[in-house]
Short mmCIF file of C-alpha atoms in Angstrom, two decimals:
data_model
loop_
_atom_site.label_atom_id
_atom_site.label_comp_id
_atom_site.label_asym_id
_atom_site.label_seq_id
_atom_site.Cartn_x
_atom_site.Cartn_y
_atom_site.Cartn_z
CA UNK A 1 8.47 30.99 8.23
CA UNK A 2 7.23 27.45 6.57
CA UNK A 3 7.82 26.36 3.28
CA UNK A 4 5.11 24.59 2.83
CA UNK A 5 2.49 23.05 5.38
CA UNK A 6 3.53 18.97 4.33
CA UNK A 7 6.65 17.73 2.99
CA UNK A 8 6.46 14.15 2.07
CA UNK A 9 9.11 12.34 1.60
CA UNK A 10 9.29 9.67 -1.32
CA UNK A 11 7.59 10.28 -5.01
CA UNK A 12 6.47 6.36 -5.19
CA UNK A 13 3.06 5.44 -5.34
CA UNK A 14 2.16 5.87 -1.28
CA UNK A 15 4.18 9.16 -1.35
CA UNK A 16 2.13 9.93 -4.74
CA UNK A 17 -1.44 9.35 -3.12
CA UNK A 18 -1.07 11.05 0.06
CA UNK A 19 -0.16 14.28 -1.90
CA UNK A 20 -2.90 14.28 -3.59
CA UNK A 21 -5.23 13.64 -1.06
CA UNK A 22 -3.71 16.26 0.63
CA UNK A 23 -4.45 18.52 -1.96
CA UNK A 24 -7.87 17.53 -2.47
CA UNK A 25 -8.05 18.18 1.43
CA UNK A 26 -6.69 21.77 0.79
CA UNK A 27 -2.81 21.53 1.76
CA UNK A 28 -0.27 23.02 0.53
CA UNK A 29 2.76 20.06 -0.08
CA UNK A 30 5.95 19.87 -1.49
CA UNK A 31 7.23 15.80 -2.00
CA UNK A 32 11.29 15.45 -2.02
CA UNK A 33 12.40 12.28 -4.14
CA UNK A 34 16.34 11.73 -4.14
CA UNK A 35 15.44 9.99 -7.57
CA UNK A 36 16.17 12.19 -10.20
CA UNK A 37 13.21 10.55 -12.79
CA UNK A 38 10.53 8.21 -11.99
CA UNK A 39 11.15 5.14 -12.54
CA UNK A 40 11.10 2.67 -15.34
CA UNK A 41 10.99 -0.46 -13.40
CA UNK A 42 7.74 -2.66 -13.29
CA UNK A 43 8.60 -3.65 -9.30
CA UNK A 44 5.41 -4.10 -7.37
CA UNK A 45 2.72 -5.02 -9.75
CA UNK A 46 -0.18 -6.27 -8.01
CA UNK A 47 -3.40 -4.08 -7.42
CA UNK A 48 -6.43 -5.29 -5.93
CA UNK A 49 -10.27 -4.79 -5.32
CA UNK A 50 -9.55 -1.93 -2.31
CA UNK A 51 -7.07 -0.21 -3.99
CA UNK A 52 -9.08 -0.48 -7.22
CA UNK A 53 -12.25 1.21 -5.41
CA UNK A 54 -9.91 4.27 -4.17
CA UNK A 55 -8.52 4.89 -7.42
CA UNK A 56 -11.48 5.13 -8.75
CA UNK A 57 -13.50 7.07 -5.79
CA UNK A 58 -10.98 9.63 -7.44
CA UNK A 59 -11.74 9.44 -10.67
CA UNK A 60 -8.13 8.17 -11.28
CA UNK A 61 -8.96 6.04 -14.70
CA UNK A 62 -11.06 8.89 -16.27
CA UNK A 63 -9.65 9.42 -19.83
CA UNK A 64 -7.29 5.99 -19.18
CA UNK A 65 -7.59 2.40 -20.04
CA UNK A 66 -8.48 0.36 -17.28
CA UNK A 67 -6.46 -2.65 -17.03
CA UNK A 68 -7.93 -5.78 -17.20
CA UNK A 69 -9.04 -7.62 -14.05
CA UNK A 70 -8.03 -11.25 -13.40
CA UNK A 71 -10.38 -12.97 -10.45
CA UNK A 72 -7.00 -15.63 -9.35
CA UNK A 73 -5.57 -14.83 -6.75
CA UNK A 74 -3.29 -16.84 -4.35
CA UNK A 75 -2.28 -17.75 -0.73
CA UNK A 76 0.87 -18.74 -0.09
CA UNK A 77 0.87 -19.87 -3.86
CA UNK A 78 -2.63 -21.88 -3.66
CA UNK A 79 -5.11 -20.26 -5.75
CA UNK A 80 -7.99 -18.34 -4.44
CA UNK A 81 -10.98 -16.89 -6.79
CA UNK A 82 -11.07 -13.31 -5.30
CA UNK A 83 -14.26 -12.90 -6.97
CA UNK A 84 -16.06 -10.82 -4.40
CA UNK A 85 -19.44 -8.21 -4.67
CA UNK A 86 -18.26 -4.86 -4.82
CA UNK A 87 -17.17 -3.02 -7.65
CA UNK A 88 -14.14 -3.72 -8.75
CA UNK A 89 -13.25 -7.79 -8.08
CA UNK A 90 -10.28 -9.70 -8.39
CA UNK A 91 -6.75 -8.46 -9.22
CA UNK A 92 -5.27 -5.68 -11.70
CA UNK A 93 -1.38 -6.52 -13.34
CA UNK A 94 -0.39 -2.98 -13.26
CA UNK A 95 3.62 -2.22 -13.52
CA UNK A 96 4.65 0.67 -10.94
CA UNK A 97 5.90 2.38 -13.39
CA UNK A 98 2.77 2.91 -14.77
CA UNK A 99 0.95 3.42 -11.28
CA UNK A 100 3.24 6.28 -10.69
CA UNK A 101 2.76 7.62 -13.58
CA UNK A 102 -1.23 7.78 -12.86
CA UNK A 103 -0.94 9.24 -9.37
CA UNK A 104 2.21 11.70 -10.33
CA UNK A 105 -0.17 13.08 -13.06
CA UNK A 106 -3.09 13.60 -10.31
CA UNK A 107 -0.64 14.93 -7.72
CA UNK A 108 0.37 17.30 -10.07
CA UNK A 109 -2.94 18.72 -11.24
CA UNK A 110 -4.09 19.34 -7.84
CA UNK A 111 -1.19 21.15 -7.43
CA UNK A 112 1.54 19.36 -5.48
CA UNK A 113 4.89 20.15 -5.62
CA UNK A 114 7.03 17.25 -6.62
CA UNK A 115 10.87 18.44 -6.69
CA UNK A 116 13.14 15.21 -8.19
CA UNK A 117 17.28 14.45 -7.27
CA UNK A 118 16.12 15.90 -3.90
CA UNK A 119 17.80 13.28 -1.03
CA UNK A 120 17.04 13.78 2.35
CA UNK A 121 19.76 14.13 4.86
CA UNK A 122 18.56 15.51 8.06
CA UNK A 123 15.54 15.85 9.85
CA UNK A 124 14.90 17.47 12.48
CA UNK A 125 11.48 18.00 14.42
CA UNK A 126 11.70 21.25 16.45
CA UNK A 127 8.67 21.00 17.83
CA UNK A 128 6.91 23.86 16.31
CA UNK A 129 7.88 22.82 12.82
CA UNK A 130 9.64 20.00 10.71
CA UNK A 131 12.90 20.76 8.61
CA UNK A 132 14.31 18.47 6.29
CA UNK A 133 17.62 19.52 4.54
CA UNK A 134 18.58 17.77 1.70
CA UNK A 135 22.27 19.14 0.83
CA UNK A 136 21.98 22.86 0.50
CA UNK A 137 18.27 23.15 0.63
CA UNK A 138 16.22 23.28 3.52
CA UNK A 139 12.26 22.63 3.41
CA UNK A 140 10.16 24.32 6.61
CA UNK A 141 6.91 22.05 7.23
CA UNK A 142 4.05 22.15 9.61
CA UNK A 143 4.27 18.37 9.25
CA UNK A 144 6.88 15.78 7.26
CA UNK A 145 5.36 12.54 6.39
CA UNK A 146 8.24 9.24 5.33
CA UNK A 147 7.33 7.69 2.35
CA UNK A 148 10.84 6.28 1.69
CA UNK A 149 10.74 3.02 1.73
CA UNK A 150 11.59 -0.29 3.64
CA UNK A 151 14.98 0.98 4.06
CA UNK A 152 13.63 4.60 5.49
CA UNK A 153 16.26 7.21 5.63
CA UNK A 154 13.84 9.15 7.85
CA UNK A 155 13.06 6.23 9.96
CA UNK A 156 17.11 5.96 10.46
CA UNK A 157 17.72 9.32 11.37
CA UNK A 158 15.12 9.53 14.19
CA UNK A 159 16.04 6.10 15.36
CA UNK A 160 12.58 5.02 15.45
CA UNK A 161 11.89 1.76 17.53
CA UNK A 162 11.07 -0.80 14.60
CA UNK A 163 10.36 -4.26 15.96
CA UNK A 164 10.46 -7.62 14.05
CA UNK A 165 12.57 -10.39 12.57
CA UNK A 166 15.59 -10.38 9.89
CA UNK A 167 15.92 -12.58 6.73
CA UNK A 168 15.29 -16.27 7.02
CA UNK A 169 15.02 -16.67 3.33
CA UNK A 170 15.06 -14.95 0.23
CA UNK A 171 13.56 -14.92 -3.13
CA UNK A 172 15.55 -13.69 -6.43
CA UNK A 173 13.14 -12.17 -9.21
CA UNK A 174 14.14 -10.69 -12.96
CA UNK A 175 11.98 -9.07 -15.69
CA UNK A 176 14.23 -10.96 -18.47
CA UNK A 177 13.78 -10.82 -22.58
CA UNK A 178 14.86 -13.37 -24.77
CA UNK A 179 13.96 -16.69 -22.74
CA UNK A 180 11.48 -19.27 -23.54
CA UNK A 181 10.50 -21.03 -20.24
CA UNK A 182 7.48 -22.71 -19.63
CA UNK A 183 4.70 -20.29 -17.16
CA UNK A 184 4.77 -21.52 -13.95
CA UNK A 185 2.40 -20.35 -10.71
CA UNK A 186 4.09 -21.37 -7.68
CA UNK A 187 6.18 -24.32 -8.74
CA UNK A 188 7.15 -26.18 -5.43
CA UNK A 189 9.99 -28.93 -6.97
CA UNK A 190 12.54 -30.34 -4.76
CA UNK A 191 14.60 -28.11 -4.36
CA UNK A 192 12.89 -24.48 -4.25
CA UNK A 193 9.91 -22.68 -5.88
CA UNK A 194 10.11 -21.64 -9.36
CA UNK A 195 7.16 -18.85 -10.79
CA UNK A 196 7.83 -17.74 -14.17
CA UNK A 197 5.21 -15.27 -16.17
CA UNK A 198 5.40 -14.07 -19.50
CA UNK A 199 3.56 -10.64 -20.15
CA UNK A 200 2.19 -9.62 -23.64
CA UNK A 201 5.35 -7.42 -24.58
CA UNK A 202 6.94 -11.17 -24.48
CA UNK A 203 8.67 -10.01 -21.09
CA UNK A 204 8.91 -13.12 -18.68
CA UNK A 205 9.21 -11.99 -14.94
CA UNK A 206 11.13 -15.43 -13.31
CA UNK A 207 11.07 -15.64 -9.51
CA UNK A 208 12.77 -18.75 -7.14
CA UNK A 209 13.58 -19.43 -3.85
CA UNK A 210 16.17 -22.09 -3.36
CA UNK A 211 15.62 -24.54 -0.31
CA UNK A 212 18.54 -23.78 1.98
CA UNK A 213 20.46 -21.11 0.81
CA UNK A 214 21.63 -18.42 3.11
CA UNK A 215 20.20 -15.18 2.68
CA UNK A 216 23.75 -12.59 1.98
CA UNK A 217 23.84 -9.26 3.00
CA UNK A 218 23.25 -7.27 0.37
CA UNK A 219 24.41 -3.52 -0.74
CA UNK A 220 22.36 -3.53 -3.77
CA UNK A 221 20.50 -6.19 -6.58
CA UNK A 222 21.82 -9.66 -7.40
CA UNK A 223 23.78 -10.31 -10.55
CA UNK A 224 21.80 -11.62 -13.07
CA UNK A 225 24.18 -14.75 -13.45
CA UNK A 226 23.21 -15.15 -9.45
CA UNK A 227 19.32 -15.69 -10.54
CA UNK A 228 20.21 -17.58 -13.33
CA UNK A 229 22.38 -20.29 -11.85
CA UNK A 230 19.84 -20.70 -8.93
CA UNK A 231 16.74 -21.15 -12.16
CA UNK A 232 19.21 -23.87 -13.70
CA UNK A 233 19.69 -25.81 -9.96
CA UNK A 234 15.97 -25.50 -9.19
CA UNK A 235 14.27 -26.04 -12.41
CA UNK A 236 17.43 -27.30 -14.63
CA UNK A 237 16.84 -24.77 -17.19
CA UNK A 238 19.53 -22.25 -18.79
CA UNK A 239 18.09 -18.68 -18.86
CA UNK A 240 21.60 -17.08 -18.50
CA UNK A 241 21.43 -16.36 -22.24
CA UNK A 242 18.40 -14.00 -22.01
CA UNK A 243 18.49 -10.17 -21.58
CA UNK A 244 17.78 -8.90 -17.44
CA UNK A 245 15.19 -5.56 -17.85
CA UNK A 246 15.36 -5.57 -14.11
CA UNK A 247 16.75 -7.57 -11.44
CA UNK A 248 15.61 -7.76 -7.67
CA UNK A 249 16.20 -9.62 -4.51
CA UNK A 250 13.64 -10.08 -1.26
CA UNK A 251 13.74 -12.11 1.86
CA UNK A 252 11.04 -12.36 4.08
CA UNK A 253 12.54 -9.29 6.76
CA UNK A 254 8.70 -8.66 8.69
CA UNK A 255 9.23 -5.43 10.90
CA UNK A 256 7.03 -2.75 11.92
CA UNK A 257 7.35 0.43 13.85
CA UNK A 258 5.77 0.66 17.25
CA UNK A 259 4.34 3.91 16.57
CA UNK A 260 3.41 5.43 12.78
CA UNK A 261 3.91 9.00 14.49
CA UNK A 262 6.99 10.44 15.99
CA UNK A 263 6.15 14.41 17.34
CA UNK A 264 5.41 16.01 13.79
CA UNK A 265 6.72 13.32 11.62
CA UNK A 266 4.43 10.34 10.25
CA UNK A 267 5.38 7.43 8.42
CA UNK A 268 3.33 5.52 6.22
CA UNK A 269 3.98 2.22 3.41
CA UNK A 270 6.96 0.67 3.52
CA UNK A 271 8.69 3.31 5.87
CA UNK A 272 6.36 2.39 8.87
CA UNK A 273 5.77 -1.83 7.73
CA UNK A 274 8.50 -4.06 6.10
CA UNK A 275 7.47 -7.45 5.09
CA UNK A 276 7.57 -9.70 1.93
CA UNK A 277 5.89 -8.53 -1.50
CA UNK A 278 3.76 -11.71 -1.70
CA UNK A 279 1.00 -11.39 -3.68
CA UNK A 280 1.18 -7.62 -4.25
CA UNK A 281 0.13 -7.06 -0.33
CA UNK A 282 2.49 -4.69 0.60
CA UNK A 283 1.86 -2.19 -2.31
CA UNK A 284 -1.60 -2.31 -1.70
CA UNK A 285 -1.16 -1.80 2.21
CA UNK A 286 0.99 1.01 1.80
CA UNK A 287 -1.77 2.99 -0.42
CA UNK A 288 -4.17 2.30 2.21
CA UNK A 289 -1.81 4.09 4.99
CA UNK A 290 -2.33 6.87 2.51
CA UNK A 291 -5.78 7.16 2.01
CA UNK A 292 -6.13 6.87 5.99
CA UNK A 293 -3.98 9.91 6.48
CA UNK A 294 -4.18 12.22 3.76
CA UNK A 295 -7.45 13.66 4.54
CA UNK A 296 -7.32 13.70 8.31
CA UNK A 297 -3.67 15.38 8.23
CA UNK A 298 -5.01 18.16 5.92
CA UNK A 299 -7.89 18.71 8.37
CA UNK A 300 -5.49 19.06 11.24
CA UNK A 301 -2.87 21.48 9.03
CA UNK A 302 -6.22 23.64 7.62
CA UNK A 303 -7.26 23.87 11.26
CA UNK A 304 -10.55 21.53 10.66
CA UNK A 305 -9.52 19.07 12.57
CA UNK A 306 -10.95 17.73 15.91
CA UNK A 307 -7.90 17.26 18.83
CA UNK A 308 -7.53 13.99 17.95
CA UNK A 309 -8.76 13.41 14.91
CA UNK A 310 -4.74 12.78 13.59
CA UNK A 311 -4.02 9.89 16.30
CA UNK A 312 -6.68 8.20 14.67
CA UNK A 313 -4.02 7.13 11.75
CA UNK A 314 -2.20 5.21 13.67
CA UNK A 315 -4.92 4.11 16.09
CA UNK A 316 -6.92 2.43 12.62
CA UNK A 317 -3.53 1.77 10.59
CA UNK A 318 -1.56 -0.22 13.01
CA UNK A 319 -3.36 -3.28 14.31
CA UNK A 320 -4.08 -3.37 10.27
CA UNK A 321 -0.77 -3.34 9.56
CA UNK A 322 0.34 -5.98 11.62
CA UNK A 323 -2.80 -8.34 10.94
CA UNK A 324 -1.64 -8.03 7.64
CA UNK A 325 1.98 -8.34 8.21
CA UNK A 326 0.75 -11.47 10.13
CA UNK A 327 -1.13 -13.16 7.23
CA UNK A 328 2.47 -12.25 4.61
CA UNK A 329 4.33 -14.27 7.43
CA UNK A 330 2.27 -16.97 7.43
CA UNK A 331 2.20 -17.38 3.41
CA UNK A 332 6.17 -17.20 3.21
CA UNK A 333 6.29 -19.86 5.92
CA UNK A 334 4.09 -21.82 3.49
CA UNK A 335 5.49 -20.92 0.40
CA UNK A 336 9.71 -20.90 0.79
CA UNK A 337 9.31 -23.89 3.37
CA UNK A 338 10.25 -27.65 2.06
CA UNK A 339 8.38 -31.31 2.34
CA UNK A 340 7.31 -30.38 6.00
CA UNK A 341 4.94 -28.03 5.06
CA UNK A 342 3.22 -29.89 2.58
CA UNK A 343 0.75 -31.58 5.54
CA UNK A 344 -0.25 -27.70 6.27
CA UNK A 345 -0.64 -26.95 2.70
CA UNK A 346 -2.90 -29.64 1.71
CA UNK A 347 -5.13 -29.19 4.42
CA UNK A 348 -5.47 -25.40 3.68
CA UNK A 349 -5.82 -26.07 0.13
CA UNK A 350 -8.79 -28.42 1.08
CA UNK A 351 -10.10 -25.61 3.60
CA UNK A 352 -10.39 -23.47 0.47
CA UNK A 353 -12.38 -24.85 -1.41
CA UNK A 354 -15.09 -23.81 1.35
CA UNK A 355 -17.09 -21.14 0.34
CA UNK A 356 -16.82 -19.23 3.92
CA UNK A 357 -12.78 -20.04 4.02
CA UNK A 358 -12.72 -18.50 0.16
CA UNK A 359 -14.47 -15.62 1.33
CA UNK A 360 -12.46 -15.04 4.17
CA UNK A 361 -9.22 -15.33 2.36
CA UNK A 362 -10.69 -13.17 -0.89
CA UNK A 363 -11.69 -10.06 1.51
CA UNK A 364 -8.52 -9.84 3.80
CA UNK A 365 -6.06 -10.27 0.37
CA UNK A 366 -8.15 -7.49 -1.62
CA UNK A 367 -8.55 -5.73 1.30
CA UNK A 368 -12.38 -5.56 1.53
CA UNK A 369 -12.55 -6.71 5.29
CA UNK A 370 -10.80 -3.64 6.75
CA UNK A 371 -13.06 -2.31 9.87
CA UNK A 372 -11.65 0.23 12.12
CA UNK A 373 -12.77 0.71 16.17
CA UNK A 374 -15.92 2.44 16.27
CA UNK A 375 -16.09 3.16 12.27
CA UNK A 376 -17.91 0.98 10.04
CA UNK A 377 -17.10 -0.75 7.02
CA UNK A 378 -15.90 1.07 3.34
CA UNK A 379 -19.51 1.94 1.78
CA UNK A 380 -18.25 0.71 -1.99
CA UNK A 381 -20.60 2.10 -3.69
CA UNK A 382 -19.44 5.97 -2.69
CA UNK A 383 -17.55 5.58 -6.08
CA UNK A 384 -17.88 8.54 -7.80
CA UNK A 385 -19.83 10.92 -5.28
CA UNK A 386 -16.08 11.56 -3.14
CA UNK A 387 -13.87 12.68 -6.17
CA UNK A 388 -13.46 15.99 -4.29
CA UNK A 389 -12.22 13.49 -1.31
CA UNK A 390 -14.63 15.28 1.46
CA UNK A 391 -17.36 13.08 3.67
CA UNK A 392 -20.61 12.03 2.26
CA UNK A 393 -23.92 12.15 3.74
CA UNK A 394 -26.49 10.01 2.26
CA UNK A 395 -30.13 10.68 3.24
CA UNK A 396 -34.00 11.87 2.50
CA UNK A 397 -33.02 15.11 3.21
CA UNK A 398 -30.13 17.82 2.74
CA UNK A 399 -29.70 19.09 6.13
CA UNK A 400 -26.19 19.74 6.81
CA UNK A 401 -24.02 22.39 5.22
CA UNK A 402 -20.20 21.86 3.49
CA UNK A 403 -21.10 18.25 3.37
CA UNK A 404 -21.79 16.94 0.20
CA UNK A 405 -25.03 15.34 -0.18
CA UNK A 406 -26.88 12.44 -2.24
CA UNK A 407 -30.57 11.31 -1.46
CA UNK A 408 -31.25 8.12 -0.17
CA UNK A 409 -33.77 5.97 2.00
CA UNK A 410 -31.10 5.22 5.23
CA UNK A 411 -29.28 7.86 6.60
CA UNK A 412 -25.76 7.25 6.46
CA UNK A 413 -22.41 9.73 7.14
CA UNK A 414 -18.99 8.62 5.04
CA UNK A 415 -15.78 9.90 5.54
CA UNK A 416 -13.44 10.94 3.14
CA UNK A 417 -11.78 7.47 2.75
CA UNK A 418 -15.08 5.56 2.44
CA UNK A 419 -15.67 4.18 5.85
CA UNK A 420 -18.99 4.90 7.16
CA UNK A 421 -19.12 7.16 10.66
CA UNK A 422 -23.09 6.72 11.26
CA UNK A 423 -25.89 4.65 9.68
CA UNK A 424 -29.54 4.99 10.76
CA UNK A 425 -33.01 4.27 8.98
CA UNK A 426 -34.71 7.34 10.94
CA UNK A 427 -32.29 9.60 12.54
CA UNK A 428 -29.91 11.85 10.43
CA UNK A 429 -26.06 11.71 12.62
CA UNK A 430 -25.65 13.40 15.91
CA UNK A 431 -23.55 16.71 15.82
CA UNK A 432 -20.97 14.78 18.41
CA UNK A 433 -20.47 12.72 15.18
CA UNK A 434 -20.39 15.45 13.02
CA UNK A 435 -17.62 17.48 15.38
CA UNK A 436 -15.56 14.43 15.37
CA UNK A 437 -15.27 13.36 11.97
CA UNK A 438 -15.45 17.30 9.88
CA UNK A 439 -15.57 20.11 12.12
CA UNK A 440 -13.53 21.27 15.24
CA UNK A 441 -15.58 22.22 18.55
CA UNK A 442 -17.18 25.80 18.58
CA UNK A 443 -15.54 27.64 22.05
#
């Protein structure tokens, strides 16, 4: 007897978004979170244009105030406009406390069932059915999707083969009130990198690297007297008098698992990629994993789905993932190296200023670029007609039943997550595409 059809593991913003989109998809879900209240820390804080689009394909600002956009952007700390066409360009400052709070409240309403101080400590995959115990409780699932993190408790306990490289360097970051230090973006001095950002609440959020220093292994966050002492020998500024909010460590750890599925367990964020936060791409990457999977793993658990349809997550999601994971490399080599990188990042920052190389650069950081084998590119201006998160068919006439349906010149089949399945100026989509994408064979 199942509990519930998906458990999913981890109540932060990926484990947040696939619940509702399995709800929307017509699951049943129940997410386990060992923390015991969301939390209150403003940790990743980057959204951009991709991200932007999905929240709002689902209505997610209705009745909120959208944050400001900023069109800067950088790469490896040189700025890049990310002005782009599409509706929703540039960047969005948005604390994760306050993106959680956004997606927890649409979880919620669509009915998933998010149970807090719940800590996962066994899983075991049966074959038939997933069950995760977490002390004296034991949740029954067709299905059991990690959400946990880069330091994935489920990923531990099935031992799943995770590829990749351990710290080289590291970067020490505090949300700190009371200090008056000048704003820096990307300060490369002798010796480190120094960013320092004040927000409106008079909050400054201080980041540096220090050239050479050996990355410790670490239980837990750095002291605050740790990340001010390294400020002072980079920059030669006290901050130890101010007053640490929060206080974080990251190195540049890039690792990703060989295969996003494992029998009835998925993984998805941080749980199936680990890399740097730089520049707000591994939030933003981890939402994506979401959106990929939510709708085709409710298809499969409703019994909609074609046989297939589900090993199309991590057929689409990996080479993404590690094309992305590839570009994060490549900006901490640029941005935590010393004077011999400077050659490289002159020449880039001349390469930039071409419109093409901008372009480039601007799609693949927001995320715009994304095409999957055989599936064409996002169709951005779905916003609004997929709040219900089903496919879209655009065309002169409404032919096709349980799909919805918006006139239009070109024929043109979406899926659930935006990416167009068929496009034609005469000829409405095949019913191979049809079966594939939103309806399992007839026998």
């Amino acid at each position: 007897m199942l509990d519930t059809q998906v458990v999913v593991v981890g109540a932060g913003p990926v484990g947040l978004l696939l619940a509702g989109e399995l709800r929307l998809g017509g699951a049943d879900v129940v997410v386990l979170e060992r923390l015991e209240e969301p939390t209150t820390e403003s940790r990743a804080s980057t959204l951009h244009a991709r991200t932007m689009e999905i929240f709002d394909s689902r209505g997610l600002w209705d009745g909120a105030d959208s944050p400001a956009s900023d069109p800067r952007g950088h790469f490896a700390g040189i700025p890049v406009d990310l002005t782009l066409p599409g509706s929703r360009p540039g960047l969005w400052k948005v604390p994760q406390f306050d993106t959680e709070r956004l997606l927890g409240r649409w979880a919620a309403g669509l009915g998933a069932d998010v149970r807090r101080g719940q800590e996962v400590r066994t899983v075991t995959d049966t074959g038939a059915y997933v069950e995760a115990r977490t002390g004296d409780h034991v949740v029954r699932a067709a299905w059991l999707v990690a959400c946990d993190g880069e330091d994935s408790t489920v990923r531990r306990l099935l031992g799943a083969d995770f590829p990749g490289h351990d710290a080289r360097r590291e970067l020490l970051r505090a949300d700190v009130a009371g200090i008056e230090v000048p704003d820096r973006r990307f300060e490369r001095l002798p010796d480190g990198l120094a960013v320092a950002a004040r927000r409106a609440d008079g909050v400054t959020r201080v980041m540096v690297h220090e050239h050479g220093a050996p990355v410790p292994a670490r239980t837990g966050p750095p002291a605050y007297d740790e990340i001010a002492r390294a400020w002072k020998r980079v920059t030669g500024e006290d901050v130890s008098g101010g007053t640490p909010l929060w206080v974080n460590a990251f190195d540049d750890t890039t690792r990703q698992l060989t295969h996003y599925r494992h029998g009835r367990v998925l993984f998805a964020g941080d749980a199936a990629h680990r890399q740097p936060p730089i520049g707000g791409q591994a939030l933003n990457l981890g939402l994506h994993d979401a959106f990929n999977l939510g709708w085709k793993l409710a298809a499969e658990v409703t019994g909609r789905a074609h046989p297939g349809l589900l090993d199309t997550y991590h057929a689409e999601r990996h080479p993404v993932g590690a094309r992305t994971l590839s570009a994060i490399e490549a900006q901490a080599l640029l941005l935590f190296g010393g004077p011999e990188v400077e050659p490289v990042r002159a020449l880039l920052t001349e390469l930039i200023g071409h419109e093409p190389v901008r372009v480039h650069l601007a799609a693949m950081i927001g995320g715009l670029d994304v095409h999957y084998d055989g599936v064409g590119a996002r169709l951005p201006h779905s916003t609004g007609l997929q709040r219900a998160g089903r496919g879209l068919l655009l065309g002169p006439a409404d032919i096709l039943d349980g799909i919805p349906y918006a006139p239009a010149e070109h024929w043109t089949l979406v899926r659930p997550d935006g990416h167009t399945v068929w496009s034609d100026p005469s000829d409405p989509p095949p019913q191979e595409v049809l079966t594939r994408w939103f309806t399992p064979p007839t026998t």
